[in-house]
PDB file of C-alpha atoms in Angstrom:
ATOM      1  CA  UNK A 164    -145.243 -31.199 107.009  1.00 77.00           C
ATOM      2  CA  UNK A 165    -148.690 -32.325 108.054  1.00 87.00           C
ATOM      3  CA  UNK A 166    -151.977 -30.460 107.790  1.00 90.00           C
ATOM      4  CA  UNK A 167    -152.069 -29.244 111.411  1.00 93.00           C
ATOM      5  CA  UNK A 168    -148.501 -27.936 111.358  1.00 91.00           C
ATOM      6  CA  UNK A 169    -149.213 -26.022 108.150  1.00 95.00           C
ATOM      7  CA  UNK A 170    -152.270 -24.361 109.693  1.00 96.00           C
ATOM      8  CA  UNK A 171    -150.322 -23.530 112.863  1.00 94.00           C
ATOM      9  CA  UNK A 172    -147.862 -21.480 110.771  1.00 94.00           C
ATOM     10  CA  UNK A 173    -150.746 -19.609 109.111  1.00 96.00           C
ATOM     11  CA  UNK A 174    -152.288 -18.985 112.552  1.00 96.00           C
ATOM     12  CA  UNK A 175    -149.014 -17.643 113.951  1.00 93.00           C
ATOM     13  CA  UNK A 176    -148.117 -15.424 110.999  1.00 93.00           C
ATOM     14  CA  UNK A 177    -151.553 -13.825 110.557  1.00 95.00           C
ATOM     15  CA  UNK A 178    -152.670 -14.086 114.222  1.00 95.00           C
ATOM     16  CA  UNK A 179    -155.728 -16.173 113.377  1.00 96.00           C
ATOM     17  CA  UNK A 180    -157.770 -18.866 115.042  1.00 96.00           C
ATOM     18  CA  UNK A 181    -157.639 -22.328 113.523  1.00 96.00           C
ATOM     19  CA  UNK A 182    -160.892 -22.146 111.554  1.00 97.00           C
ATOM     20  CA  UNK A 183    -159.979 -18.805 109.984  1.00 97.00           C
ATOM     21  CA  UNK A 184    -156.529 -20.164 109.101  1.00 97.00           C
ATOM     22  CA  UNK A 185    -158.172 -23.119 107.377  1.00 97.00           C
ATOM     23  CA  UNK A 186    -160.576 -20.857 105.477  1.00 97.00           C
ATOM     24  CA  UNK A 187    -157.686 -18.619 104.398  1.00 98.00           C
ATOM     25  CA  UNK A 188    -155.687 -21.613 103.203  1.00 97.00           C
ATOM     26  CA  UNK A 189    -158.593 -23.028 101.196  1.00 97.00           C
ATOM     27  CA  UNK A 190    -159.286 -19.650  99.568  1.00 97.00           C
ATOM     28  CA  UNK A 191    -155.643 -18.953  98.745  1.00 97.00           C
ATOM     29  CA  UNK A 192    -154.999 -22.443  97.381  1.00 97.00           C
ATOM     30  CA  UNK A 193    -158.143 -22.417  95.210  1.00 95.00           C
ATOM     31  CA  UNK A 194    -157.128 -19.082  93.717  1.00 96.00           C
ATOM     32  CA  UNK A 195    -153.491 -20.105  93.300  1.00 95.00           C
ATOM     33  CA  UNK A 196    -154.575 -23.208  91.362  1.00 93.00           C
ATOM     34  CA  UNK A 197    -156.356 -20.946  88.860  1.00 94.00           C
ATOM     35  CA  UNK A 198    -153.205 -18.840  88.367  1.00 94.00           C
ATOM     36  CA  UNK A 199    -150.711 -21.715  87.876  1.00 94.00           C
ATOM     37  CA  UNK A 200    -150.136 -24.082  84.995  1.00 91.00           C
ATOM     38  CA  UNK A 201    -151.388 -27.620  85.474  1.00 90.00           C
ATOM     39  CA  UNK A 202    -147.815 -28.940  85.641  1.00 91.00           C
ATOM     40  CA  UNK A 203    -146.767 -26.458  88.309  1.00 92.00           C
ATOM     41  CA  UNK A 204    -149.862 -27.149  90.402  1.00 91.00           C
ATOM     42  CA  UNK A 205    -149.103 -30.865  90.209  1.00 92.00           C
ATOM     43  CA  UNK A 206    -145.511 -30.226  91.339  1.00 93.00           C
ATOM     44  CA  UNK A 207    -146.792 -28.455  94.444  1.00 93.00           C
ATOM     45  CA  UNK A 208    -149.399 -31.134  95.115  1.00 93.00           C
ATOM     46  CA  UNK A 209    -146.750 -33.866  94.917  1.00 93.00           C
ATOM     47  CA  UNK A 210    -144.992 -32.373  97.965  1.00 93.00           C
ATOM     48  CA  UNK A 211    -148.084 -31.645 100.070  1.00 93.00           C
ATOM     49  CA  UNK A 212    -150.023 -33.987 102.366  1.00 90.00           C
ATOM     50  CA  UNK A 213    -153.372 -35.176 101.011  1.00 92.00           C
ATOM     51  CA  UNK A 214    -155.372 -32.942 103.361  1.00 93.00           C
ATOM     52  CA  UNK A 215    -153.760 -29.855 101.810  1.00 94.00           C
ATOM     53  CA  UNK A 216    -153.333 -31.140  98.259  1.00 93.00           C
ATOM     54  CA  UNK A 217    -157.085 -31.526  97.792  1.00 93.00           C
ATOM     55  CA  UNK A 218    -157.462 -27.749  98.198  1.00 93.00           C
ATOM     56  CA  UNK A 219    -155.097 -27.066  95.286  1.00 92.00           C
ATOM     57  CA  UNK A 220    -156.672 -28.858  92.313  1.00 87.00           C
ATOM     58  CA  UNK A 221    -154.882 -28.329  88.963  1.00 81.00           C
ATOM     59  CA  UNK A 222    -156.915 -25.886  86.882  1.00 73.00           C
ATOM     60  CA  UNK A 223    -156.919 -25.717  83.098  1.00 75.00           C
ATOM     61  CA  UNK A 224    -156.300 -23.447  81.313  1.00 81.00           C
ATOM     62  CA  UNK A 225    -154.061 -21.072  83.286  1.00 86.00           C
ATOM     63  CA  UNK A 226    -155.754 -17.719  83.975  1.00 91.00           C
ATOM     64  CA  UNK A 227    -153.142 -14.913  83.700  1.00 90.00           C
ATOM     65  CA  UNK A 228    -154.558 -12.435  86.231  1.00 93.00           C
ATOM     66  CA  UNK A 229    -152.535 -10.054  88.376  1.00 95.00           C
ATOM     67  CA  UNK A 230    -152.199  -9.696  92.160  1.00 96.00           C
ATOM     68  CA  UNK A 231    -155.211  -7.372  92.473  1.00 97.00           C
ATOM     69  CA  UNK A 232    -157.505  -9.967  90.909  1.00 97.00           C
ATOM     70  CA  UNK A 233    -155.793 -12.682  92.946  1.00 97.00           C
ATOM     71  CA  UNK A 234    -156.644 -10.874  96.172  1.00 97.00           C
ATOM     72  CA  UNK A 235    -160.174 -10.066  94.987  1.00 97.00           C
ATOM     73  CA  UNK A 236    -160.816 -13.783  94.404  1.00 97.00           C
ATOM     74  CA  UNK A 237    -159.298 -14.781  97.724  1.00 97.00           C
ATOM     75  CA  UNK A 238    -161.382 -12.118  99.509  1.00 98.00           C
ATOM     76  CA  UNK A 239    -164.573 -13.262  97.783  1.00 98.00           C
ATOM     77  CA  UNK A 240    -163.960 -16.911  98.618  1.00 97.00           C
ATOM     78  CA  UNK A 241    -163.058 -16.168 102.228  1.00 97.00           C
ATOM     79  CA  UNK A 242    -165.691 -13.489 102.805  1.00 97.00           C
ATOM     80  CA  UNK A 243    -163.246 -10.760 103.849  1.00 97.00           C
ATOM     81  CA  UNK A 244    -161.965  -7.479 102.426  1.00 97.00           C
ATOM     82  CA  UNK A 245    -158.942  -7.382 100.114  1.00 96.00           C
ATOM     83  CA  UNK A 246    -156.587  -5.961 102.768  1.00 96.00           C
ATOM     84  CA  UNK A 247    -157.389  -8.882 105.058  1.00 97.00           C
ATOM     85  CA  UNK A 248    -157.063 -11.269 102.107  1.00 97.00           C
ATOM     86  CA  UNK A 249    -153.563  -9.893 101.490  1.00 97.00           C
ATOM     87  CA  UNK A 250    -152.484 -10.552 105.094  1.00 97.00           C
ATOM     88  CA  UNK A 251    -153.963 -14.043 105.024  1.00 97.00           C
ATOM     89  CA  UNK A 252    -152.479 -14.925 101.636  1.00 97.00           C
ATOM     90  CA  UNK A 253    -149.006 -13.867 102.740  1.00 96.00           C
ATOM     91  CA  UNK A 254    -149.260 -16.176 105.740  1.00 96.00           C
ATOM     92  CA  UNK A 255    -150.508 -19.082 103.626  1.00 97.00           C
ATOM     93  CA  UNK A 256    -147.744 -18.620 101.051  1.00 96.00           C
ATOM     94  CA  UNK A 257    -145.114 -18.494 103.801  1.00 95.00           C
ATOM     95  CA  UNK A 258    -146.454 -21.779 105.187  1.00 95.00           C
ATOM     96  CA  UNK A 259    -146.375 -23.199 101.658  1.00 95.00           C
ATOM     97  CA  UNK A 260    -142.692 -22.275 101.380  1.00 93.00           C
ATOM     98  CA  UNK A 261    -142.033 -24.364 104.500  1.00 91.00           C
ATOM     99  CA  UNK A 262    -144.088 -27.315 103.277  1.00 92.00           C
ATOM    100  CA  UNK A 263    -142.286 -27.730  99.930  1.00 91.00           C
ATOM    101  CA  UNK A 264    -138.662 -27.445  98.862  1.00 89.00           C
ATOM    102  CA  UNK A 265    -137.140 -24.074  98.030  1.00 86.00           C
ATOM    103  CA  UNK A 266    -136.781 -25.180  94.402  1.00 87.00           C
ATOM    104  CA  UNK A 267    -140.464 -26.054  94.070  1.00 91.00           C
ATOM    105  CA  UNK A 268    -141.495 -22.776  95.701  1.00 92.00           C
ATOM    106  CA  UNK A 269    -139.125 -20.889  93.402  1.00 91.00           C
ATOM    107  CA  UNK A 270    -140.512 -22.710  90.350  1.00 92.00           C
ATOM    108  CA  UNK A 271    -144.002 -21.660  91.394  1.00 93.00           C
ATOM    109  CA  UNK A 272    -142.945 -18.047  91.970  1.00 93.00           C
ATOM    110  CA  UNK A 273    -141.316 -17.939  88.528  1.00 92.00           C
ATOM    111  CA  UNK A 274    -144.746 -18.481  86.939  1.00 92.00           C
ATOM    112  CA  UNK A 275    -146.071 -15.344  88.601  1.00 93.00           C
ATOM    113  CA  UNK A 276    -145.361 -11.744  87.508  1.00 92.00           C
ATOM    114  CA  UNK A 277    -142.959  -9.618  89.543  1.00 91.00           C
ATOM    115  CA  UNK A 278    -145.837  -7.626  91.031  1.00 93.00           C
ATOM    116  CA  UNK A 279    -146.780 -10.713  93.051  1.00 94.00           C
ATOM    117  CA  UNK A 280    -143.530 -10.077  94.964  1.00 92.00           C
ATOM    118  CA  UNK A 281    -145.120  -8.585  98.123  1.00 91.00           C
ATOM    119  CA  UNK A 282    -147.203 -11.734  98.572  1.00 93.00           C
ATOM    120  CA  UNK A 283    -144.239 -14.070  98.120  1.00 92.00           C
ATOM    121  CA  UNK A 284    -141.308 -12.229  99.678  1.00 86.00           C
ATOM    122  CA  UNK A 285    -141.485 -13.848 103.131  1.00 80.00           C
ATOM    123  CA  UNK A 286    -141.378 -17.313 101.604  1.00 81.00           C
ATOM    124  CA  UNK A 287    -138.521 -16.805  99.170  1.00 75.00           C
ATOM    125  CA  UNK A 288    -135.018 -18.023  99.946  1.00 68.00           C
ATOM    126  CA  UNK A 289    -132.884 -14.896 100.428  1.00 64.00           C
ATOM    127  CA  UNK A 290    -130.891 -14.160  97.229  1.00 60.00           C
ATOM    128  CA  UNK A 291    -127.489 -14.661  98.857  1.00 58.00           C
ATOM    129  CA  UNK A 292    -124.888 -17.430  98.405  1.00 77.00           C
ATOM    130  CA  UNK A 293    -125.284 -18.718 101.983  1.00 88.00           C
ATOM    131  CA  UNK A 294    -128.656 -19.032 103.725  1.00 90.00           C
ATOM    132  CA  UNK A 295    -128.584 -16.936 106.933  1.00 92.00           C
ATOM    133  CA  UNK A 296    -128.647 -18.907 110.180  1.00 95.00           C
ATOM    134  CA  UNK A 297    -131.947 -17.319 111.235  1.00 94.00           C
ATOM    135  CA  UNK A 298    -133.592 -18.419 107.998  1.00 92.00           C
ATOM    136  CA  UNK A 299    -132.217 -21.952 108.299  1.00 96.00           C
ATOM    137  CA  UNK A 300    -133.444 -22.331 111.884  1.00 97.00           C
ATOM    138  CA  UNK A 301    -136.805 -20.772 111.075  1.00 95.00           C
ATOM    139  CA  UNK A 302    -137.401 -23.346 108.328  1.00 94.00           C
ATOM    140  CA  UNK A 303    -136.378 -26.207 110.627  1.00 97.00           C
ATOM    141  CA  UNK A 304    -138.639 -24.906 113.402  1.00 96.00           C
ATOM    142  CA  UNK A 305    -141.642 -24.572 111.110  1.00 95.00           C
ATOM    143  CA  UNK A 306    -141.178 -28.013 109.574  1.00 95.00           C
ATOM    144  CA  UNK A 307    -140.715 -29.772 112.910  1.00 95.00           C
ATOM    145  CA  UNK A 308    -143.224 -27.735 114.921  1.00 94.00           C
ATOM    146  CA  UNK A 309    -140.597 -26.626 117.452  1.00 96.00           C
ATOM    147  CA  UNK A 310    -139.163 -23.327 118.707  1.00 95.00           C
ATOM    148  CA  UNK A 311    -135.973 -21.903 117.248  1.00 94.00           C
ATOM    149  CA  UNK A 312    -133.756 -22.836 120.207  1.00 96.00           C
ATOM    150  CA  UNK A 313    -134.838 -26.467 119.848  1.00 97.00           C
ATOM    151  CA  UNK A 314    -134.278 -26.116 116.098  1.00 97.00           C
ATOM    152  CA  UNK A 315    -130.707 -25.005 116.792  1.00 98.00           C
ATOM    153  CA  UNK A 316    -130.011 -28.026 119.004  1.00 98.00           C
ATOM    154  CA  UNK A 317    -131.627 -30.341 116.460  1.00 98.00           C
ATOM    155  CA  UNK A 318    -129.597 -28.849 113.612  1.00 98.00           C
ATOM    156  CA  UNK A 319    -126.345 -29.267 115.512  1.00 98.00           C
ATOM    157  CA  UNK A 320    -127.122 -32.888 116.455  1.00 98.00           C
ATOM    158  CA  UNK A 321    -128.180 -33.859 112.932  1.00 98.00           C
ATOM    159  CA  UNK A 322    -125.273 -32.115 111.202  1.00 98.00           C
ATOM    160  CA  UNK A 323    -122.669 -33.627 113.541  1.00 97.00           C
ATOM    161  CA  UNK A 324    -124.095 -37.100 112.942  1.00 98.00           C
ATOM    162  CA  UNK A 325    -124.291 -36.477 109.204  1.00 97.00           C
ATOM    163  CA  UNK A 326    -120.618 -35.444 109.196  1.00 97.00           C
ATOM    164  CA  UNK A 327    -119.746 -38.782 110.806  1.00 97.00           C
ATOM    165  CA  UNK A 328    -121.695 -40.627 108.106  1.00 96.00           C
ATOM    166  CA  UNK A 329    -120.117 -38.961 105.048  1.00 95.00           C
ATOM    167  CA  UNK A 330    -116.568 -38.415 103.814  1.00 93.00           C
ATOM    168  CA  UNK A 331    -114.470 -35.478 104.968  1.00 93.00           C
ATOM    169  CA  UNK A 332    -114.366 -33.958 101.493  1.00 93.00           C
ATOM    170  CA  UNK A 333    -118.155 -33.800 101.376  1.00 94.00           C
ATOM    171  CA  UNK A 334    -118.197 -32.207 104.832  1.00 95.00           C
ATOM    172  CA  UNK A 335    -115.852 -29.477 103.583  1.00 93.00           C
ATOM    173  CA  UNK A 336    -118.183 -28.851 100.639  1.00 91.00           C
ATOM    174  CA  UNK A 337    -121.160 -28.514 102.994  1.00 93.00           C
ATOM    175  CA  UNK A 338    -119.280 -26.043 105.185  1.00 94.00           C
ATOM    176  CA  UNK A 339    -118.805 -23.748 102.189  1.00 91.00           C
ATOM    177  CA  UNK A 340    -122.575 -23.464 101.684  1.00 91.00           C
ATOM    178  CA  UNK A 341    -123.868 -23.216 105.256  1.00 95.00           C
ATOM    179  CA  UNK A 342    -123.846 -20.324 107.764  1.00 93.00           C
ATOM    180  CA  UNK A 343    -120.692 -20.118 109.937  1.00 94.00           C
ATOM    181  CA  UNK A 344    -122.473 -21.022 113.194  1.00 95.00           C
ATOM    182  CA  UNK A 345    -123.348 -24.424 111.722  1.00 96.00           C
ATOM    183  CA  UNK A 346    -119.741 -25.214 110.833  1.00 96.00           C
ATOM    184  CA  UNK A 347    -118.727 -26.418 114.325  1.00 96.00           C
ATOM    185  CA  UNK A 348    -120.963 -29.521 114.475  1.00 97.00           C
ATOM    186  CA  UNK A 349    -119.864 -30.519 110.980  1.00 97.00           C
ATOM    187  CA  UNK A 350    -116.206 -30.092 111.932  1.00 96.00           C
ATOM    188  CA  UNK A 351    -116.731 -32.047 115.180  1.00 96.00           C
ATOM    189  CA  UNK A 352    -118.303 -34.962 113.324  1.00 96.00           C
ATOM    190  CA  UNK A 353    -115.530 -35.082 110.724  1.00 95.00           C
ATOM    191  CA  UNK A 354    -112.852 -34.840 113.410  1.00 95.00           C
ATOM    192  CA  UNK A 355    -114.371 -37.732 115.351  1.00 94.00           C
ATOM    193  CA  UNK A 356    -114.116 -40.039 112.314  1.00 94.00           C
ATOM    194  CA  UNK A 357    -110.905 -38.436 110.996  1.00 93.00           C
ATOM    195  CA  UNK A 358    -112.723 -37.678 107.760  1.00 90.00           C
ATOM    196  CA  UNK A 359    -113.635 -41.288 107.003  1.00 93.00           C
ATOM    197  CA  UNK A 360    -117.268 -42.070 106.163  1.00 93.00           C
ATOM    198  CA  UNK A 361    -118.710 -44.283 108.892  1.00 93.00           C
ATOM    199  CA  UNK A 362    -121.356 -46.768 107.701  1.00 92.00           C
ATOM    200  CA  UNK A 363    -124.453 -46.701 109.888  1.00 94.00           C
ATOM    201  CA  UNK A 364    -128.034 -47.774 109.381  1.00 95.00           C
ATOM    202  CA  UNK A 365    -130.834 -45.239 109.426  1.00 96.00           C
ATOM    203  CA  UNK A 366    -131.798 -46.488 112.892  1.00 96.00           C
ATOM    204  CA  UNK A 367    -128.250 -45.964 114.179  1.00 97.00           C
ATOM    205  CA  UNK A 368    -128.156 -42.481 112.634  1.00 97.00           C
ATOM    206  CA  UNK A 369    -131.403 -41.533 114.390  1.00 97.00           C
ATOM    207  CA  UNK A 370    -130.234 -43.122 117.651  1.00 97.00           C
ATOM    208  CA  UNK A 371    -127.128 -40.904 117.652  1.00 97.00           C
ATOM    209  CA  UNK A 372    -129.212 -37.827 116.902  1.00 98.00           C
ATOM    210  CA  UNK A 373    -131.631 -38.685 119.730  1.00 98.00           C
ATOM    211  CA  UNK A 374    -128.786 -39.194 122.206  1.00 97.00           C
ATOM    212  CA  UNK A 375    -127.035 -35.953 121.275  1.00 97.00           C
ATOM    213  CA  UNK A 376    -130.208 -33.919 121.394  1.00 97.00           C
ATOM    214  CA  UNK A 377    -131.710 -35.667 124.415  1.00 96.00           C
ATOM    215  CA  UNK A 378    -135.010 -36.514 122.714  1.00 97.00           C
ATOM    216  CA  UNK A 379    -137.028 -39.624 121.879  1.00 97.00           C
ATOM    217  CA  UNK A 380    -136.482 -41.683 118.744  1.00 94.00           C
ATOM    218  CA  UNK A 381    -139.713 -40.358 117.212  1.00 96.00           C
ATOM    219  CA  UNK A 382    -138.701 -36.756 117.909  1.00 97.00           C
ATOM    220  CA  UNK A 383    -135.250 -37.432 116.448  1.00 97.00           C
ATOM    221  CA  UNK A 384    -136.844 -38.691 113.225  1.00 97.00           C
ATOM    222  CA  UNK A 385    -139.054 -35.598 112.961  1.00 97.00           C
ATOM    223  CA  UNK A 386    -136.151 -33.253 113.702  1.00 98.00           C
ATOM    224  CA  UNK A 387    -133.766 -35.024 111.315  1.00 98.00           C
ATOM    225  CA  UNK A 388    -136.312 -34.820 108.512  1.00 97.00           C
ATOM    226  CA  UNK A 389    -136.823 -31.083 109.128  1.00 97.00           C
ATOM    227  CA  UNK A 390    -133.071 -30.394 109.178  1.00 97.00           C
ATOM    228  CA  UNK A 391    -132.250 -32.450 106.090  1.00 97.00           C
ATOM    229  CA  UNK A 392    -135.093 -31.030 103.996  1.00 95.00           C
ATOM    230  CA  UNK A 393    -133.935 -27.555 105.019  1.00 95.00           C
ATOM    231  CA  UNK A 394    -130.397 -28.572 104.075  1.00 94.00           C
ATOM    232  CA  UNK A 395    -131.791 -29.340 100.633  1.00 92.00           C
ATOM    233  CA  UNK A 396    -133.076 -25.744 100.481  1.00 90.00           C
ATOM    234  CA  UNK A 397    -129.718 -24.331 101.554  1.00 92.00           C
ATOM    235  CA  UNK A 398    -127.520 -26.207  99.073  1.00 91.00           C
ATOM    236  CA  UNK A 399    -127.145 -25.759  95.340  1.00 85.00           C
ATOM    237  CA  UNK A 400    -128.589 -28.673  93.376  1.00 84.00           C
ATOM    238  CA  UNK A 401    -125.208 -30.210  92.519  1.00 86.00           C
ATOM    239  CA  UNK A 402    -124.056 -30.243  96.136  1.00 89.00           C
ATOM    240  CA  UNK A 403    -127.301 -31.800  97.333  1.00 91.00           C
ATOM    241  CA  UNK A 404    -127.042 -34.470  94.622  1.00 90.00           C
ATOM    242  CA  UNK A 405    -123.448 -35.185  95.660  1.00 90.00           C
ATOM    243  CA  UNK A 406    -124.573 -35.561  99.267  1.00 92.00           C
ATOM    244  CA  UNK A 407    -127.384 -37.993  98.452  1.00 92.00           C
ATOM    245  CA  UNK A 408    -124.994 -40.179  96.487  1.00 90.00           C
ATOM    246  CA  UNK A 409    -123.068 -40.813  99.708  1.00 90.00           C
ATOM    247  CA  UNK A 410    -126.160 -41.968 101.587  1.00 92.00           C
ATOM    248  CA  UNK A 411    -128.293 -45.122 101.379  1.00 91.00           C
ATOM    249  CA  UNK A 412    -131.701 -44.897  99.725  1.00 92.00           C
ATOM    250  CA  UNK A 413    -133.372 -45.295 103.114  1.00 93.00           C
ATOM    251  CA  UNK A 414    -131.965 -41.935 104.236  1.00 94.00           C
ATOM    252  CA  UNK A 415    -133.125 -40.178 101.088  1.00 91.00           C
ATOM    253  CA  UNK A 416    -136.574 -41.777 101.061  1.00 92.00           C
ATOM    254  CA  UNK A 417    -137.377 -41.255 104.747  1.00 92.00           C
ATOM    255  CA  UNK A 418    -135.495 -38.107 105.736  1.00 93.00           C
ATOM    256  CA  UNK A 419    -134.728 -35.995 102.673  1.00 92.00           C
ATOM    257  CA  UNK A 420    -137.997 -35.827 100.766  1.00 87.00           C
ATOM    258  CA  UNK A 421    -140.570 -33.091 101.527  1.00 83.00           C
TER     259      UNK A 421
END
């Protein structure tokens, strides 16, 4: 996710103009860096674009303050009251959850006391075995900068093509961990290849996605990245590792990293 897309999520969630969204992000990130360990801050930074990472410098030592002090610091930095700081921080933390993997966001949240929950709840992956369809599509839409109907079409095109690329057994494993309305494209892809993995270059993969979705090659790349990173959020670690083992490094490096 690039800098502008991140700020657009903050703008949408908190109903802000661009400059206020940027100020809110800077204030929240600066305060978050004071509350996290150096290692955890570095983990977040490793998944953020440079324009955002510079606002979250690792701070030593960790300062163990609570949510009230967190909001006081954000409010002071942003020049707003604490109620406004709370609304802005929630929006920034939601955008952060879209910019990094669910595991990294969860690792960050685990360093914070439970009373930070109201600030983090919109960004957390729901504590259920299967990610709801609405949550999956929302993450795809935010990462690709598209609406949810386009996110649905993109998800279907990418998943059908992915099912053609991998073995039928892996497709069945994916179906177990994804919402029911995403099963059909996976089943269609596996049926087309009769469950046999079909070798295809990254360019051929993206060409099939573009054709199915009716978009340009550049849009297909953006959409495929958003879908596959969201797939990483939706799967347990073992299943995601099993999936990556079936794919060439070029897929993992270009489409499956935050």
